[in-house]
Amino acid sequence: MTESAGSSLDAPLRGEASVLLPYPLGRAFDYAIPEDMDLVAGDHVAVPLGPRLVPGIIWGPGTGTVAASRLKMIDRRYPVPPMPANLRKLIDWVASYTLADPGLVLKLSLRSPETFEPPAPVTAYQRGPHDPVKMTPARARILDLVADGLAYRAADLAERAGVSAGVIKALAAQGVLAATNIPAFPRPAEPDWRRRGPSLSADQAGAAQQLAGRILAGTAGVTLLEGVTGSGKTEVYFEAVAAALSKGRQVLILLPEIALTVQFLERFAERFGVRPVEWHSDVGPARRRANWRAVAEGHAAVVVGARSALFLPFPNLGLIIVDEEHDAAFKQEDLVIYHARDAAVMRAHLEKIPLILASATPSLETVWNVKRGRYAHVHLPERHGVAELPEIRLIDLKQQPPPRGRFLSGPLAEAMAQTVEAGEQVLLFLNRRGYAPLTLCRVCGHRVKCPNCSSWLVEHRFQRRLTCHHCGHHERAPSQCPSCQAADSLVPCGPGVERVLEETKALLPDRNVALFSSDQIFTPQAARDIIDDFTNGKIDVLIGTQVVAKGHHFPNLTLVGVVDADLGLSGGDPRAAERTYQLLSQVSGRAGRAERPGRAFLQTWLPEHPVMQALASGDRAQFVAVEERQREADGLPPFGRLAAIIVSGPDETDVNRTAQALARTAPRGERLDVLGPAPAPLSLLRGQYRVRLLLHAARDINVPAQVRSWLSAQEIPAKVRVTVDIDPYSFF
DNA sequence: AGCACGCCGACT
DNA sequence: GTCGGCGTGCTC
């Protein structure tokens, strides 16, 4: 692997340096450089901040904003490679584009401050100079293990030899074993790009060749790899990974956190012989530090990670892949509100390297970039192997409503019975936790609401309580109406997964029915157990929320039922239709992926809706065309730009007054308008009042710049917070 | 984000 | 008379 020039060629800094700290301080701070300290931009340092010592990154020469006499001295420099210039530029770009504090963006890159310290070595034992005084079978087995001259950790030796730690202690005391230090985490193994992977179909091979060709030619730019579920996109882009590896470059594969499955890692290992380096929230702190160093030193050839992996200090990045690029999980909704796909496009641009966006249902933004020729397009038309797309059937709930108080229509219930009768499996999908989303008093009409939020409390029957899904508030399920005190007057309204479970058990009393929902499953192991039981056929019908829609393969699953396909189509979210299409095609794609053909039943009140029509016909192009026309007419993304400004605080009057003041000073014009203030969809959340302004602009308007100058001209009271969401995805 | 300083209630 | 609640404000 080649060492990159990076910033190490930058001239050493003298006198004063500007240091970016991973805290919301608004800007980088100036510090004095000790005479004997050699520093370049990107170096990792410790500096005093108030009473404590904090980590930071040299961002450049001093800015002179603070008098030299008031500057504190940089305490020390860490012996790690400087942060590459391209990563520093990316951090600046994200901060500027999202109006986030640059220090908080830096924090995305420094997940734990102690990351810079070299990993602590661990004690290990190798063969020592002496022979044992007395030979025993246990000792002989240990000597066998260390005969190769390598050092092993005591626990490993003891376990592999089947002896107790005491044996090792005794041998070490006699000098038969010698203690030494080894790195706690060895360098990651090199993926073998020459290794033969699974054989590719003609379509796959053609697509793989196109992608690999661009990488070998060193062509920068974005390519959309589009292919329906099961068309083998992963194996295709693995060939692009192989091409980048053959040139000695590092590769980053970004996945939505939930798609980072063992299955994916094993497919990678099948192609490249080793597992990739992982970067996501489940990686423990020690392993995390080791992985960070492996990346920074250029020893991690391929990193697979969730969105924060984009901020790793690759010195030699040659290719980025964003898989499931349409997935809303790439949009971070707190602290730094950024879209990892868009930031990935920017990093690839800064690095002058290719980027591949992969999806079965690419976002309209990406489709539009392909249409105007900014992105290249590689299409995989066929499903690989024998699997076929399921037959999708719309069930019009106006024509065939379920019986009163139930939620599975006649045709779906019938299909479920048939399917399990044939020894096949059913997946029911409903993106609503709990038993019922609303509890209503049949006498006075009272609806049980959350005291902290403007939302209804959701009944969770198994826990016998009512819970707020926004702030976590919960109370015992009352036996009488809290408002009129009538007894036995409270009725559950609408379906949650628990209620569908109850209905399914009544429908198929002698079958195994299970629930997969985040409030039933608390550990990754419990989740794996249910997935295994379903894969092995121990469960006939699985009922789940969002989680089951992603990344799993159930060969004997032949029926998918979507209990409420209309969820998400209402509300002021411009991407609601697109998301519903993505979700439904994804969940439908779970059916019949192996030898048996699958069916998907979508229950809907709006069968004539273009989303439903496009789903039923399987004609994605038709859906995209309809949706594009609508967005263009409304000037919505990708044809226009949006920014949400959320004003929140504990005092309703303060919040409203601030929002109204902002509305008065808002920029307005022919190509730019500000709507609101309107109560945010959840106008009371966790005890905070929330009001939203929405800036709507033409495509060519620099929205971050407009918002920045608008907000900076406004005094914001201390107890009021103003949050900016450029290109909003969530309208909660 | 931390961590100080700062001004009002129940205790040795 | 003190210990301590967390509101406001600063950190080069």
Coordinates of N, CA and C in Angstrom, one line a residue, chain A residues 260-410:
Chain A
L260 N -25.8 -3.8 7.8 CA -24.5 -4.3 8.1 C -24.6 -5.6 8.8
T261 N -25.0 -6.6 8.1 CA -25.3 -7.9 8.7 C -24.1 -8.9 8.6
V262 N -24.1 -9.9 9.4 CA -23.2 -11.0 9.3 C -23.2 -11.5 7.8
Q263 N -24.4 -11.6 7.3 CA -24.6 -12.1 5.9 C -23.7 -11.3 4.9
F264 N -23.8 -10.0 5.1 CA -23.0 -9.2 4.2 C -21.5 -9.4 4.4
L265 N -21.1 -9.5 5.6 CA -19.6 -9.7 5.9 C -19.2 -11.0 5.3
E266 N -20.0 -12.0 5.4 CA -19.7 -13.3 4.9 C -19.6 -13.3 3.4
R267 N -20.5 -12.6 2.7 CA -20.4 -12.5 1.3 C -19.1 -11.8 0.9
F268 N -18.7 -10.8 1.6 CA -17.4 -10.2 1.4 C -16.3 -11.2 1.5
A269 N -16.3 -11.9 2.6 CA -15.3 -12.9 2.9 C -15.2 -14.0 1.8
E270 N -16.4 -14.3 1.2 CA -16.4 -15.3 0.2 C -15.6 -14.8 -1.0
R271 N -15.8 -13.5 -1.3 CA -15.1 -13.0 -2.5 C -13.6 -12.7 -2.2
F272 N -13.3 -12.2 -1.0 CA -12.0 -11.6 -0.8 C -11.2 -12.4 0.2
G273 N -11.7 -13.5 0.8 CA -11.0 -14.4 1.7 C -10.9 -13.9 3.1
V274 N -11.1 -12.6 3.4 CA -11.1 -12.1 4.7 C -12.3 -11.2 5.0
R275 N -12.6 -11.0 6.2 CA -13.6 -10.0 6.5 C -13.1 -8.6 6.4
P276 N -13.9 -7.6 6.0 CA -13.4 -6.2 6.0 C -13.3 -5.7 7.4
V277 N -12.7 -4.5 7.5 CA -12.7 -3.8 8.7 C -14.0 -3.1 8.9
E278 N -14.6 -3.3 10.1 CA -15.9 -2.7 10.4 C -15.9 -1.4 11.1
W279 N -16.8 -0.5 10.9 CA -16.9 0.7 11.6 C -18.4 1.1 11.8
H280 N -18.9 0.8 13.0 CA -20.3 1.1 13.3 C -20.5 1.1 14.8
S281 N -21.7 1.4 15.3 CA -21.9 1.6 16.7 C -21.7 0.3 17.6
D282 N -21.7 -0.8 17.0 CA -21.6 -2.1 17.8 C -20.1 -2.4 18.0
V283 N -19.2 -1.7 17.3 CA -17.8 -2.1 17.5 C -17.3 -1.5 18.8
G284 N -16.7 -2.3 19.7 CA -16.3 -1.9 21.0 C -15.2 -0.9 21.0
P285 N -14.9 -0.2 22.1 CA -13.9 0.9 22.1 C -12.5 0.5 21.7
A286 N -12.1 -0.7 22.2 CA -10.7 -1.1 22.0 C -10.5 -1.4 20.5
R287 N -11.5 -2.2 20.0 CA -11.4 -2.6 18.6 C -11.5 -1.4 17.7
R288 N -12.3 -0.4 18.1 CA -12.6 0.8 17.4 C -11.3 1.6 17.2
R289 N -10.5 1.7 18.3 CA -9.3 2.4 18.3 C -8.3 1.7 17.3
A290 N -8.3 0.4 17.4 CA -7.4 -0.4 16.5 C -7.8 -0.2 15.1
N291 N -9.1 -0.2 14.8 CA -9.6 0.0 13.4 C -9.2 1.4 12.9
W292 N -9.4 2.4 13.8 CA -9.1 3.8 13.5 C -7.7 3.9 13.0
R293 N -6.8 3.3 13.8 CA -5.4 3.4 13.5 C -5.0 2.7 12.2
A294 N -5.7 1.5 12.0 CA -5.4 0.8 10.8 C -5.8 1.6 9.6
V295 N -6.9 2.3 9.7 CA -7.3 3.2 8.6 C -6.3 4.3 8.4
A296 N -6.0 5.0 9.5 CA -5.1 6.2 9.4 C -3.7 5.8 8.9
E297 N -3.3 4.6 9.2 CA -1.9 4.2 8.8 C -2.0 3.6 7.4
G298 N -3.2 3.5 6.8 CA -3.3 2.9 5.5 C -3.3 1.4 5.4
H299 N -3.4 0.7 6.6 CA -3.4 -0.7 6.6 C -4.8 -1.4 6.5
A300 N -5.8 -0.6 6.6 CA -7.2 -1.1 6.4 C -7.5 -0.9 4.9
A301 N -7.5 -2.0 4.2 CA -7.7 -1.9 2.7 C -9.2 -1.6 2.4
V302 N -10.1 -2.3 3.1 CA -11.5 -2.1 2.9 C -12.2 -1.9 4.2
V303 N -13.0 -0.8 4.3 CA -13.8 -0.5 5.5 C -15.2 -0.6 5.1
V304 N -16.0 -1.3 5.9 CA -17.4 -1.4 5.7 C -18.0 -0.7 6.9
G305 N -18.9 0.3 6.7 CA -19.4 1.0 7.9 C -20.6 1.8 7.7
A306 N -21.2 2.2 8.8 CA -22.4 3.1 8.8 C -21.9 4.5 8.5
R307 N -22.8 5.5 8.5 CA -22.5 6.8 7.9 C -21.3 7.5 8.5
S308 N -21.0 7.3 9.8 CA -19.9 8.0 10.4 C -18.5 7.5 9.8
A309 N -18.5 6.3 9.2 CA -17.2 5.8 8.6 C -16.7 6.8 7.5
L310 N -17.6 7.6 7.0 CA -17.2 8.6 6.0 C -16.2 9.6 6.5
F311 N -16.2 9.7 7.9 CA -15.2 10.7 8.5 C -14.0 10.1 9.0
L312 N -13.7 8.9 8.5 CA -12.4 8.2 8.9 C -11.2 8.8 8.1
P313 N -10.0 8.8 8.7 CA -8.9 9.5 8.0 C -8.2 8.7 7.0
F314 N -8.8 8.1 6.0 CA -8.2 7.4 4.9 C -7.1 8.2 4.3
P315 N -5.8 7.8 4.3 CA -4.8 8.5 3.6 C -4.8 8.2 2.1
N316 N -5.4 7.2 1.6 CA -5.2 6.7 0.3 C -6.5 6.1 -0.3
L317 N -7.6 6.9 -0.1 CA -8.9 6.4 -0.5 C -9.0 6.4 -2.0
G318 N -9.4 5.2 -2.6 CA -9.5 5.1 -4.1 C -10.9 4.9 -4.6
L319 N -11.9 4.6 -3.7 CA -13.2 4.3 -4.1 C -14.2 4.3 -2.9
I320 N -15.3 5.0 -3.2 CA -16.4 4.9 -2.1 C -17.6 4.3 -2.8
I321 N -18.3 3.4 -2.0 CA -19.5 2.8 -2.5 C -20.6 3.1 -1.4
V322 N -21.7 3.7 -1.8 CA -22.9 3.9 -0.9 C -23.9 2.9 -1.3
D323 N -24.1 1.8 -0.6 CA -25.1 0.8 -0.9 C -26.5 1.3 -0.3
E324 N -27.6 0.9 -0.9 CA -28.9 1.3 -0.5 C -28.9 2.8 -0.4
E325 N -28.4 3.5 -1.4 CA -28.2 4.9 -1.4 C -29.5 5.7 -1.1
H326 N -30.7 5.1 -1.4 CA -31.9 5.8 -1.1 C -32.3 5.8 0.3
D327 N -31.6 5.0 1.1 CA -32.1 4.8 2.5 C -32.1 6.0 3.4
A328 N -33.2 6.4 4.0 CA -33.3 7.6 4.8 C -32.4 7.5 6.0
A329 N -31.9 6.3 6.4 CA -31.0 6.2 7.5 C -29.7 6.9 7.3
F330 N -29.3 7.3 6.1 CA -28.1 8.0 5.8 C -28.2 9.5 6.2
K331 N -29.5 9.9 6.5 CA -29.6 11.3 7.0 C -29.6 11.2 8.5
Q332 N -28.6 11.9 9.0 CA -28.5 12.0 10.5 C -29.4 13.2 10.9
E333 N -30.2 12.9 12.0 CA -31.2 13.9 12.3 C -30.9 14.7 13.6
D334 N -29.7 14.4 14.3 CA -29.4 15.2 15.4 C -28.0 15.7 15.4
L335 N -27.8 16.7 16.2 CA -26.5 17.4 16.3 C -26.0 18.0 14.9
V336 N -25.3 17.2 14.2 CA -25.0 17.6 12.8 C -26.0 17.0 11.9
I337 N -26.9 17.8 11.3 CA -27.9 17.2 10.5 C -27.4 17.2 9.1
Y338 N -26.9 16.0 8.7 CA -26.3 15.9 7.4 C -26.7 14.6 6.7
H339 N -26.6 14.6 5.4 CA -26.9 13.4 4.6 C -25.6 12.7 4.2
A340 N -25.3 11.5 4.7 CA -24.1 10.8 4.4 C -23.8 10.5 3.0
R341 N -24.9 10.3 2.2 CA -24.7 10.1 0.8 C -24.2 11.4 0.1
D342 N -24.8 12.5 0.4 CA -24.4 13.7 -0.2 C -23.0 14.1 0.2
A343 N -22.7 13.8 1.5 CA -21.3 14.1 2.0 C -20.3 13.2 1.4
A344 N -20.7 11.9 1.1 CA -19.9 11.0 0.4 C -19.5 11.5 -1.0
V345 N -20.5 12.0 -1.7 CA -20.3 12.6 -3.0 C -19.3 13.7 -2.9
M346 N -19.4 14.5 -1.9 CA -18.4 15.6 -1.7 C -17.0 15.0 -1.4
R347 N -16.9 14.0 -0.6 CA -15.6 13.5 -0.3 C -15.0 12.9 -1.5
A348 N -15.8 12.2 -2.3 CA -15.2 11.6 -3.6 C -14.7 12.7 -4.5
H349 N -15.5 13.8 -4.5 CA -15.1 14.9 -5.4 C -13.8 15.5 -4.9
L350 N -13.6 15.7 -3.5 CA -12.4 16.2 -3.0 C -11.2 15.3 -3.2
E351 N -11.5 14.0 -3.1 CA -10.4 13.0 -3.3 C -10.1 12.8 -4.8
K352 N -11.0 13.3 -5.7 CA -10.9 13.0 -7.1 C -10.9 11.5 -7.4
I353 N -11.9 10.8 -6.8 CA -12.0 9.4 -7.0 C -13.4 9.0 -7.3
P354 N -13.6 7.8 -7.9 CA -15.0 7.4 -8.3 C -15.8 7.0 -7.1
L355 N -17.1 7.2 -7.2 CA -18.1 6.8 -6.2 C -19.2 6.0 -6.9
I356 N -19.7 4.9 -6.2 CA -20.8 4.1 -6.8 C -21.9 4.2 -5.8
L357 N -23.1 4.6 -6.3 CA -24.3 4.6 -5.6 C -25.1 3.4 -6.0
A358 N -25.5 2.5 -5.1 CA -26.2 1.3 -5.4 C -27.6 1.3 -4.8
S359 N -28.5 0.9 -5.6 CA -29.9 0.8 -5.1 C -30.8 0.1 -6.0
A360 N -31.9 -0.5 -5.5 CA -33.0 -1.1 -6.3 C -34.0 0.0 -6.6
T361 N -34.0 1.0 -5.7 CA -35.0 2.1 -5.9 C -34.3 3.4 -5.6
P362 N -33.4 3.8 -6.6 CA -32.6 5.0 -6.3 C -33.5 6.2 -6.0
S363 N -33.0 7.2 -5.2 CA -33.7 8.4 -4.9 C -34.0 9.2 -6.1
L364 N -35.0 10.0 -6.1 CA -35.3 10.9 -7.2 C -34.2 11.9 -7.5
E365 N -33.5 12.3 -6.4 CA -32.4 13.1 -6.6 C -31.3 12.5 -7.5
T366 N -31.0 11.2 -7.2 CA -30.0 10.5 -7.9 C -30.5 10.2 -9.4
V367 N -31.7 9.8 -9.5 CA -32.3 9.6 -10.8 C -32.2 10.8 -11.7
W368 N -32.5 11.9 -11.1 CA -32.4 13.2 -11.8 C -31.0 13.6 -12.2
N369 N -30.0 13.3 -11.3 CA -28.6 13.5 -11.7 C -28.2 12.6 -12.8
V370 N -28.7 11.4 -12.9 CA -28.4 10.6 -14.0 C -29.0 11.2 -15.3
K371 N -30.3 11.7 -15.2 CA -30.9 12.2 -16.4 C -30.2 13.4 -17.0
R372 N -29.7 14.3 -16.0 CA -29.0 15.4 -16.6 C -27.5 15.2 -16.9
G373 N -27.2 13.9 -16.8 CA -25.8 13.5 -17.3 C -24.7 13.8 -16.3
R374 N -25.1 14.1 -15.0 CA -24.0 14.3 -14.0 C -23.5 13.0 -13.5
Y375 N -24.4 12.0 -13.4 CA -24.0 10.7 -13.0 C -24.0 9.7 -14.1
A376 N -23.1 8.8 -14.1 CA -23.2 7.7 -15.1 C -24.2 6.6 -14.5
H377 N -24.6 5.7 -15.4 CA -25.7 4.8 -15.0 C -25.3 3.4 -15.5
V378 N -25.3 2.4 -14.5 CA -25.2 1.0 -14.9 C -26.4 0.3 -14.4
H379 N -27.1 -0.4 -15.3 CA -28.4 -1.0 -14.9 C -28.3 -2.5 -15.0
L380 N -28.8 -3.1 -13.9 CA -28.9 -4.6 -13.9 C -30.3 -5.0 -14.1
P381 N -30.8 -5.4 -15.2 CA -32.2 -5.5 -15.5 C -32.8 -6.8 -14.8
E382 N -32.0 -7.9 -14.8 CA -32.7 -9.2 -14.4 C -32.3 -9.6 -13.0
R383 N -33.2 -10.3 -12.4 CA -32.9 -11.0 -11.1 C -32.0 -12.1 -11.4
H384 N -31.0 -12.2 -10.6 CA -30.0 -13.3 -10.8 C -30.6 -14.6 -10.3
G385 N -30.3 -15.7 -11.1 CA -30.8 -17.0 -10.7 C -32.3 -17.2 -11.0
V386 N -32.9 -18.1 -10.3 CA -34.3 -18.4 -10.7 C -35.3 -17.5 -10.0
A387 N -34.9 -16.8 -9.0 CA -35.9 -16.0 -8.3 C -36.6 -15.0 -9.1
E388 N -37.9 -14.7 -8.9 CA -38.6 -13.7 -9.6 C -39.2 -12.7 -8.7
L389 N -39.5 -11.5 -9.2 CA -40.2 -10.5 -8.4 C -41.6 -11.1 -8.1
P390 N -42.1 -10.8 -6.9 CA -43.4 -11.3 -6.5 C -44.5 -10.7 -7.3
E391 N -45.6 -11.4 -7.4 CA -46.8 -10.8 -7.9 C -47.4 -9.9 -6.9
I392 N -47.7 -8.6 -7.2 CA -48.1 -7.7 -6.2 C -49.6 -7.4 -6.5
R393 N -50.4 -7.6 -5.4 CA -51.8 -7.4 -5.5 C -52.3 -6.4 -4.6
L394 N -53.1 -5.4 -5.1 CA -53.7 -4.4 -4.2 C -55.0 -4.9 -3.7
I395 N -55.2 -4.7 -2.4 CA -56.5 -5.0 -1.8 C -57.2 -3.7 -1.5
D396 N -58.3 -3.4 -2.1 CA -59.0 -2.2 -1.9 C -59.9 -2.3 -0.6
L397 N -59.5 -1.6 0.4 CA -60.2 -1.8 1.7 C -61.6 -1.2 1.6
K398 N -61.9 -0.4 0.6 CA -63.2 0.1 0.5 C -64.1 -1.0 0.0
Q399 N -63.6 -1.8 -0.9 CA -64.4 -2.9 -1.5 C -64.4 -4.1 -0.5
Q400 N -63.2 -4.4 0.1 CA -63.1 -5.6 0.9 C -62.6 -5.3 2.3
P401 N -63.4 -4.6 3.1 CA -62.9 -4.2 4.4 C -62.8 -5.4 5.3
P402 N -61.9 -5.4 6.2 CA -61.8 -6.5 7.2 C -63.0 -6.4 8.1
P403 N -63.4 -7.5 8.8 CA -64.5 -7.5 9.7 C -64.2 -6.4 10.8
R404 N -65.3 -5.9 11.4 CA -65.2 -4.8 12.4 C -64.2 -5.2 13.5
G405 N -63.3 -4.3 13.9 CA -62.4 -4.5 14.9 C -61.2 -5.4 14.5
R406 N -61.2 -5.8 13.2 CA -60.0 -6.6 12.7 C -59.4 -5.9 11.6
F407 N -58.2 -6.4 11.2 CA -57.3 -5.6 10.3 C -56.8 -6.4 9.1
L408 N -57.1 -7.7 9.1 CA -56.7 -8.5 8.0 C -57.9 -8.7 7.1
S409 N -57.9 -8.3 5.8 CA -59.0 -8.4 4.9 C -59.2 -9.9 4.5
G410 N -60.4 -10.2 4.0 CA -60.7 -11.6 3.6 C -59.6 -12.2 2.7

